[in-house]
CSV table of C-alpha atoms in Angstrom, one decimal:
chain,number,residue,atom,x,y,z
A,1,MET,CA,-0.1,-0.1,-0.5
A,2,LYS,CA,0.9,3.6,-0.8
A,3,ILE,CA,1.2,5.1,2.6
A,4,ALA,CA,1.4,9.4,3.0
A,5,ILE,CA,2.3,10.7,6.1
A,6,THR,CA,2.8,14.8,7.4
A,7,GLY,CA,6.0,15.4,10.1
A,8,HIS,CA,8.2,12.0,9.3
A,9,THR,CA,11.8,13.2,10.1
A,10,SER,CA,11.1,14.1,14.5
A,11,GLY,CA,9.2,12.4,16.9
A,12,LEU,CA,6.5,9.3,15.7
A,13,GLY,CA,6.1,10.9,12.9
A,14,LYS,CA,9.5,9.7,12.3
A,15,PHE,CA,8.8,6.6,14.0
A,16,LEU,CA,5.9,5.5,12.0
A,17,HIS,CA,7.3,6.6,8.4
A,18,GLN,CA,10.3,4.1,9.0
A,19,GLN,CA,8.4,1.1,10.2
A,20,LEU,CA,6.1,1.3,8.1
A,21,SER,CA,8.6,1.7,5.6
A,22,ASN,CA,8.7,-2.2,5.9
A,23,SER,CA,6.1,-3.2,4.6
A,24,HIS,CA,4.7,-0.2,2.9
A,25,SER,CA,5.7,2.7,0.4
A,26,CYS,CA,5.6,5.0,3.1
A,27,ILE,CA,5.6,9.0,1.2
A,28,GLY,CA,6.7,11.9,4.2
A,29,PHE,CA,6.7,15.5,3.2
A,30,SER,CA,8.2,18.0,6.2
A,31,ARG,CA,9.9,21.2,6.3
A,32,THR,CA,12.9,19.7,6.2
A,33,ASN,CA,12.9,17.9,2.9
A,34,GLY,CA,11.4,20.7,1.2
A,35,PHE,CA,8.1,20.8,2.0
A,36,ASP,CA,6.2,23.0,4.3
A,37,LEU,CA,3.2,22.3,5.2
A,38,LYS,CA,1.0,25.5,5.1
A,39,ALA,CA,3.3,27.0,1.6
A,40,ASP,CA,3.3,24.4,-0.2
A,41,PHE,CA,0.1,22.4,1.0
A,42,ASP,CA,-1.6,22.6,-2.4
A,43,GLN,CA,0.9,20.3,-4.0
A,44,ILE,CA,0.8,18.1,-1.0
A,45,ILE,CA,-3.2,17.7,-1.2
A,46,LYS,CA,-1.8,16.0,-4.7
A,47,GLN,CA,0.3,14.1,-3.5
A,48,ILE,CA,-1.4,11.9,-0.5
A,49,TYR,CA,-3.9,11.9,-3.1
A,50,ARG,CA,-2.1,9.2,-5.2
A,51,CYS,CA,-2.0,7.4,-2.2
A,52,ASP,CA,-4.2,4.7,-0.2
A,53,ILE,CA,-4.0,6.7,3.7
A,54,PHE,CA,-3.0,9.4,5.2
A,55,VAL,CA,-1.4,9.5,8.2
A,56,ASN,CA,-2.4,13.0,9.2
A,57,ASN,CA,0.7,13.4,11.6
A,58,SER,CA,1.9,16.9,12.6
A,59,PHE,CA,0.4,19.4,14.0
A,60,ALA,CA,1.7,22.5,12.0
A,61,MET,CA,1.0,25.3,13.8
A,62,GLY,CA,-2.8,24.5,13.9
A,63,GLU,CA,-2.8,23.4,9.9
A,64,GLN,CA,-3.3,19.5,10.9
A,65,LEU,CA,-7.0,20.5,11.6
A,66,ASN,CA,-6.6,21.5,7.1
A,67,PHE,CA,-5.3,18.7,5.9
A,68,LEU,CA,-8.4,16.7,7.9
A,69,LYS,CA,-10.6,19.0,5.7
A,70,GLU,CA,-9.4,18.3,2.3
A,71,VAL,CA,-8.6,14.9,2.6
A,72,GLN,CA,-12.1,13.7,2.3
A,73,ASN,CA,-12.1,10.5,0.0
A,74,ILE,CA,-9.6,8.5,0.6
A,75,PRO,CA,-8.7,6.8,4.7
A,76,GLN,CA,-6.9,8.9,7.3
A,77,VAL,CA,-4.4,8.2,10.4
A,78,VAL,CA,-5.7,11.1,12.5
A,79,ILE,CA,-3.8,11.7,15.5
A,80,GLY,CA,-5.2,13.0,17.6
A,81,SER,CA,-4.0,14.7,21.4
A,82,ILE,CA,-6.1,14.7,25.0
A,83,ALA,CA,-6.2,18.4,25.2
A,84,ALA,CA,-8.8,18.5,22.1
A,85,ARG,CA,-10.5,17.1,26.1
A,86,ASN,CA,-8.5,18.2,28.6
A,87,PRO,CA,-6.6,21.7,28.2
A,88,ASP,CA,-3.2,22.1,28.3
A,89,ILE,CA,-3.4,25.4,30.5
A,90,ASN,CA,1.0,26.5,29.0
A,91,MET,CA,-0.8,25.6,25.6
A,92,PRO,CA,-4.3,27.5,24.7
A,93,TYR,CA,-3.7,27.4,21.1
A,94,TYR,CA,-3.0,23.9,20.8
A,95,SER,CA,-5.3,22.5,22.8
A,96,GLN,CA,-8.0,24.2,20.8
A,97,LYS,CA,-7.4,23.2,17.8
A,98,LYS,CA,-7.0,20.3,19.4
A,99,ARG,CA,-10.4,20.5,19.8
A,100,GLU,CA,-11.3,21.4,16.7
A,101,ILE,CA,-9.8,19.0,15.0
A,102,GLU,CA,-11.6,16.1,16.5
A,103,GLU,CA,-14.6,17.2,16.9
A,104,TYR,CA,-14.3,18.0,13.5
A,105,PHE,CA,-13.0,14.3,12.8
A,106,LEU,CA,-16.6,13.2,14.8
A,107,LYS,CA,-18.9,15.5,13.0
A,108,HIS,CA,-17.0,14.5,9.3
A,109,TYR,CA,-15.7,11.5,10.1
A,110,THR,CA,-17.6,8.9,12.2
A,111,HIS,CA,-21.8,8.3,10.6
A,112,THR,CA,-19.7,8.7,7.8
A,113,HIS,CA,-18.1,5.7,5.3
A,114,ASN,CA,-14.3,7.4,5.3
A,115,LYS,CA,-12.7,3.8,6.6
A,116,SER,CA,-10.4,7.1,8.6
A,117,LEU,CA,-9.2,6.4,12.1
A,118,TYR,CA,-9.1,9.1,14.8
A,119,ILE,CA,-6.1,8.7,17.4
A,120,GLN,CA,-6.7,10.1,21.0
A,121,LEU,CA,-3.5,9.8,22.6
A,122,THR,CA,-3.7,10.4,26.5
A,123,GLY,CA,-0.5,11.6,29.0
A,124,LYS,CA,2.7,8.3,29.1
A,125,SER,CA,0.4,6.3,25.2
A,126,TYR,CA,2.4,9.7,24.0
A,127,GLN,CA,5.3,8.0,24.2
A,128,ASP,CA,5.3,4.0,23.2
A,129,TYR,CA,5.0,4.6,20.1
A,130,GLN,CA,4.8,0.9,19.1
A,131,LEU,CA,0.9,0.7,21.2
A,132,ILE,CA,0.4,3.1,18.4
A,133,LEU,CA,2.0,1.6,15.6
A,134,ARG,CA,-0.3,-1.2,16.7
A,135,SER,CA,-2.6,0.7,16.8
A,136,ILE,CA,-2.5,1.6,12.7
A,137,ASN,CA,-1.5,-2.1,11.8
A,138,PHE,CA,-4.8,-3.7,14.1
A,139,TRP,CA,-7.5,-0.4,12.0
A,140,LEU,CA,-5.7,-1.6,8.3
A,141,GLU,CA,-6.8,-5.0,9.3
A,142,ASN,CA,-10.4,-3.4,10.6
A,143,PRO,CA,-11.2,-0.6,9.2
A,144,GLN,CA,-14.4,-0.6,10.3
A,145,LEU,CA,-12.6,1.3,13.2
A,146,ASN,CA,-13.3,4.5,13.5
A,147,PHE,CA,-11.5,6.0,17.1
A,148,ILE,CA,-9.3,4.0,19.9
A,149,GLY,CA,-8.1,6.0,23.1
A,150,TYR,CA,-5.8,4.7,25.1
A,151,ARG,CA,-5.0,5.4,28.9
A,152,THR,CA,-4.0,8.6,31.2
A,153,LYS,CA,-2.5,6.5,33.4
B,1,MET,CA,-8.9,-17.7,32.8
B,2,ILE,CA,-12.3,-17.3,33.8
B,3,VAL,CA,-14.5,-16.1,32.1
B,4,SER,CA,-18.0,-13.4,32.9
B,5,ILE,CA,-20.4,-12.6,30.2
B,6,THR,CA,-24.0,-11.5,30.6
B,7,GLY,CA,-26.0,-12.5,28.2
B,8,HIS,CA,-24.7,-15.0,26.8
B,9,THR,CA,-27.9,-17.2,24.8
B,10,LYS,CA,-27.7,-14.6,22.4
B,11,GLY,CA,-26.7,-12.6,19.3
B,12,LEU,CA,-22.5,-10.9,20.3
B,13,GLY,CA,-23.2,-12.2,23.6
B,14,ARG,CA,-23.3,-15.4,22.7
B,15,TYR,CA,-20.4,-15.4,19.6
B,16,LEU,CA,-18.8,-14.0,22.1
B,17,TYR,CA,-19.4,-17.3,24.6
B,18,ASP,CA,-18.9,-19.2,21.7
B,19,HIS,CA,-15.4,-18.0,21.8
B,20,PHE,CA,-13.6,-17.3,24.8
B,21,SER,CA,-14.7,-21.3,24.9
B,22,LYS,CA,-12.4,-22.4,23.3
B,23,GLU,CA,-9.5,-20.8,25.3
B,24,HIS,CA,-11.4,-20.4,28.7
B,25,THR,CA,-13.4,-21.2,30.8
B,26,VAL,CA,-16.1,-19.2,30.0
B,27,VAL,CA,-19.6,-18.2,32.6
B,28,GLY,CA,-22.9,-17.3,31.2
B,29,LEU,CA,-24.6,-14.9,32.8
B,30,SER,CA,-28.5,-15.0,31.4
B,31,ARG,CA,-32.1,-14.8,32.5
B,32,THR,CA,-32.9,-17.7,31.1
B,33,THR,CA,-30.1,-20.0,32.4
B,34,GLY,CA,-31.2,-18.2,36.3
B,35,PHE,CA,-29.2,-15.3,36.8
B,36,ASN,CA,-32.6,-12.4,37.1
B,37,PHE,CA,-31.0,-8.9,37.3
B,38,GLU,CA,-33.9,-7.8,39.0
B,39,LYS,CA,-33.7,-11.3,41.1
B,40,ASP,CA,-30.7,-12.8,41.2
B,41,TRP,CA,-28.6,-9.8,41.8
B,42,LYS,CA,-26.3,-10.8,44.7
B,43,LYS,CA,-26.1,-14.6,43.3
B,44,ILE,CA,-24.0,-12.5,39.6
B,45,VAL,CA,-22.4,-10.3,41.3
B,46,ASP,CA,-21.0,-13.4,43.4
B,47,ALA,CA,-20.3,-14.7,39.4
B,48,ILE,CA,-19.0,-12.0,37.8
B,49,SER,CA,-16.2,-11.5,41.0
B,50,GLU,CA,-14.4,-15.1,40.8
B,51,SER,CA,-14.2,-14.1,37.3
B,52,ASP,CA,-11.1,-12.8,35.8
B,53,LEU,CA,-12.4,-11.3,33.1
B,54,PHE,CA,-16.5,-9.3,33.3
B,55,ILE,CA,-17.5,-8.9,29.9
B,56,ASN,CA,-20.7,-6.3,30.4
B,57,ASN,CA,-22.9,-7.0,27.5
B,58,ALA,CA,-27.0,-7.1,28.7
B,59,TYR,CA,-28.4,-4.2,28.6
B,60,LEU,CA,-31.2,-3.8,30.6
B,61,ASN,CA,-31.7,-0.2,31.7
B,62,ASN,CA,-29.0,1.2,33.5
B,63,ASN,CA,-27.9,-2.3,34.5
B,64,GLN,CA,-25.0,-2.6,33.0
B,65,ASN,CA,-24.2,0.7,34.8
B,66,LEU,CA,-24.6,-0.3,37.9
B,67,LEU,CA,-22.9,-3.5,37.2
B,68,VAL,CA,-20.0,-2.2,36.5
B,69,ASP,CA,-20.0,0.4,39.4
B,70,GLU,CA,-20.2,-2.3,41.9
B,71,VAL,CA,-17.4,-5.0,40.3
B,72,LYS,CA,-15.1,-2.7,39.4
B,73,ASN,CA,-12.5,-3.1,41.9
B,74,LYS,CA,-13.0,-7.2,42.1
B,75,VAL,CA,-12.0,-8.1,39.0
B,76,SER,CA,-9.0,-7.9,37.5
B,77,LYS,CA,-10.7,-6.5,33.4
B,78,ILE,CA,-13.6,-5.1,32.2
B,79,VAL,CA,-14.7,-5.4,29.0
B,80,CYS,CA,-18.2,-2.8,28.6
B,81,ILE,CA,-20.2,-3.2,25.7
B,82,GLY,CA,-21.5,0.7,24.1
B,83,SER,CA,-22.9,1.9,21.9
B,84,GLN,CA,-22.4,4.6,19.3
B,85,ALA,CA,-25.7,6.3,20.4
B,86,ARG,CA,-24.2,7.1,22.7
B,87,LYS,CA,-23.8,9.9,20.6
B,88,TYR,CA,-26.9,10.0,18.3
B,89,PRO,CA,-29.6,10.6,21.1
B,90,ASN,CA,-32.6,11.7,18.6
B,91,LEU,CA,-32.3,8.6,16.5
B,92,VAL,CA,-32.3,5.7,19.4
B,93,GLY,CA,-33.7,7.2,22.2
B,94,ILE,CA,-33.0,9.1,24.8
B,95,GLU,CA,-32.9,6.7,27.2
B,96,TYR,CA,-30.6,4.3,26.1
B,97,SER,CA,-27.9,7.3,24.8
B,98,LYS,CA,-28.9,7.7,28.5
B,99,ASN,CA,-27.7,5.2,29.7
B,100,LYS,CA,-24.9,4.2,27.2
B,101,GLN,CA,-23.4,8.0,27.2
B,102,GLN,CA,-22.9,7.4,31.1
B,103,LEU,CA,-21.5,3.7,30.7
B,104,TYR,CA,-18.6,5.6,28.6
B,105,ASN,CA,-18.8,8.8,31.1
B,106,MET,CA,-18.4,5.1,34.8
B,107,VAL,CA,-15.3,3.7,32.4
B,108,ASP,CA,-13.6,7.7,31.3
B,109,GLU,CA,-13.7,7.9,34.4
B,110,TYR,CA,-12.8,5.3,36.0
B,111,THR,CA,-9.3,4.4,34.1
B,112,SER,CA,-8.8,8.1,34.9
B,113,LEU,CA,-7.2,6.6,38.0
B,114,ASP,CA,-4.5,5.2,39.5
B,115,ASP,CA,-4.0,2.2,40.1
B,116,THR,CA,-7.4,0.8,38.1
B,117,ASN,CA,-7.5,-2.7,36.2
B,118,PRO,CA,-7.4,-2.6,32.5
B,119,CYS,CA,-11.0,-1.6,31.2
B,120,LEU,CA,-12.2,-1.6,28.0
B,121,HIS,CA,-15.2,0.1,26.4
B,122,VAL,CA,-16.2,-0.9,22.9
B,123,ASP,CA,-18.6,1.2,20.8
B,124,LEU,CA,-21.0,-1.0,18.1
B,125,GLY,CA,-21.9,0.5,15.0
B,126,PHE,CA,-24.8,-0.9,13.8
B,127,MET,CA,-24.9,-4.9,14.2
B,128,GLN,CA,-24.9,-8.0,12.1
B,129,LEU,CA,-28.2,-9.0,12.7
B,130,GLU,CA,-29.3,-12.5,13.5
B,131,GLU,CA,-31.6,-14.5,10.7
B,132,SER,CA,-34.1,-14.3,13.2
B,133,ASP,CA,-33.8,-9.9,13.0
B,134,ILE,CA,-34.2,-10.0,9.6
B,135,ASP,CA,-38.1,-9.7,9.6
B,136,ASP,CA,-38.0,-7.4,12.3
B,137,PRO,CA,-38.6,-3.8,11.3
B,138,CYS,CA,-37.3,-2.9,15.2
B,139,LYS,CA,-34.0,-3.9,14.1
B,140,VAL,CA,-31.6,-1.4,11.4
B,141,LYS,CA,-30.2,-3.2,8.2
B,142,SER,CA,-27.2,-0.8,8.1
B,143,PRO,CA,-24.9,-1.8,4.2
B,144,PHE,CA,-22.2,-1.2,7.1
B,145,TYR,CA,-22.4,-2.5,10.5
B,146,THR,CA,-19.9,-3.8,12.9
B,147,THR,CA,-19.9,-8.0,13.0
B,148,TYR,CA,-18.4,-9.9,16.4
B,149,LYS,CA,-15.8,-11.3,15.3
B,150,GLU,CA,-14.5,-7.9,14.8
B,151,VAL,CA,-16.0,-7.4,18.7
B,152,SER,CA,-13.7,-10.8,19.6
B,153,ASP,CA,-11.2,-9.2,17.8
B,154,VAL,CA,-10.9,-6.1,19.1
B,155,ILE,CA,-11.2,-7.3,22.9
B,156,ASP,CA,-8.3,-10.4,21.6
B,157,PHE,CA,-6.4,-7.1,20.3
B,158,TRP,CA,-7.2,-5.2,24.2
B,159,LEU,CA,-6.0,-8.1,26.4
B,160,ASP,CA,-2.8,-8.1,24.4
B,161,ASN,CA,-2.9,-3.9,24.8
B,162,PRO,CA,-4.5,-2.9,27.8
B,163,LYS,CA,-3.7,-0.1,28.0
B,164,ILE,CA,-5.7,1.1,25.1
B,165,LYS,CA,-9.2,2.3,27.0
B,166,ASN,CA,-12.3,2.4,24.3
B,167,ILE,CA,-12.8,1.6,21.0
B,168,GLU,CA,-14.9,2.5,18.6
B,169,PHE,CA,-16.9,1.8,15.8
B,170,GLU,CA,-17.7,3.6,13.0
B,171,THR,CA,-20.9,4.3,12.1
B,172,PRO,CA,-22.2,4.9,9.0
B,173,ILE,CA,-25.9,6.6,8.9
B,174,THR,CA,-26.9,6.3,5.0
B,175,ASP,CA,-29.9,7.5,3.1
B,176,GLU,CA,-31.6,3.6,3.7
B,177,VAL,CA,-30.4,3.3,7.6
B,178,MET,CA,-31.9,6.8,8.0
B,179,ILE,CA,-35.0,6.4,6.5
B,180,GLN,CA,-35.4,3.1,8.4
B,181,LEU,CA,-35.0,5.3,12.2
B,182,LYS,CA,-37.5,7.9,10.8
B,183,ASN,CA,-39.7,4.8,10.7
B,184,HIS,CA,-38.7,3.8,14.4
B,185,ASN,CA,-39.6,7.8,15.2
B,186,PRO,CA,-41.2,9.9,13.4
B,187,ASP,CA,-40.3,12.5,15.9
B,188,ILE,CA,-36.8,12.9,13.9
């Protein structure tokens, strides 16, 4: 399968890109490989549409929401955050945008047949990259799954 | 391990009962086998407390919620069978949605505490139908339904990944589903 992923050069995105590349053809979009998620939005969207799955990973100062809205016709994995429900007072903009992302997903991707997955990261699960990878692989086999959330502690 | 399950004589409950019976001892708790929510509450709680995994499946008013509250610290693993209907009170009946939302909230709160046992909440979409349900006008026939096997796969996956606390299935409300819902509830 051909998988597109944003923010593939650091953190979770880097790990997923590396691991998913073992059995899929992965194409990554990050500033470090010449893609500005804001300035090059249209060009990236065109390339995403040539893929089978889009891992909407990078927050990119809220640009993640625009990718969620724009990519309607191929299955997405959206990396969400518990900050959407429990706002982090140190990061009000991040919390607010993550909330808009979760609300948009629940409003448009749950009662439709989009075969998309929302991953709600909480607490320690942020660091448990293997668990997130297992979750995505499980969803690839069970595309009717729509939402996976983790324990806070 | 010992698995206990409510509502094991039909539908999803029966499938899960058979599925876990392949490798585990399963205790089925249903009215037809002598466990009535109203008359045999203590007997039910005792049976669940002696198991390692409790599958909280049968829906009867708010009994699912009362049960999870009562056994949550007495059994090492719990799976609560919830429903996406909790998000759509106007489509499926307010009482049902309310009870299912409350169940979700209880699991959410319980799993947010320190040192609690693994607990999974599963939101089902429209369900696979039994042959006997095909002509039942009250059952929603969706082209995109959750199968029993998908639910057992989810529980197996969670047993290996107990840090997960909730898994939800998509619930496409297509035009044909909407027509059926409107037939059930003209106020929509």
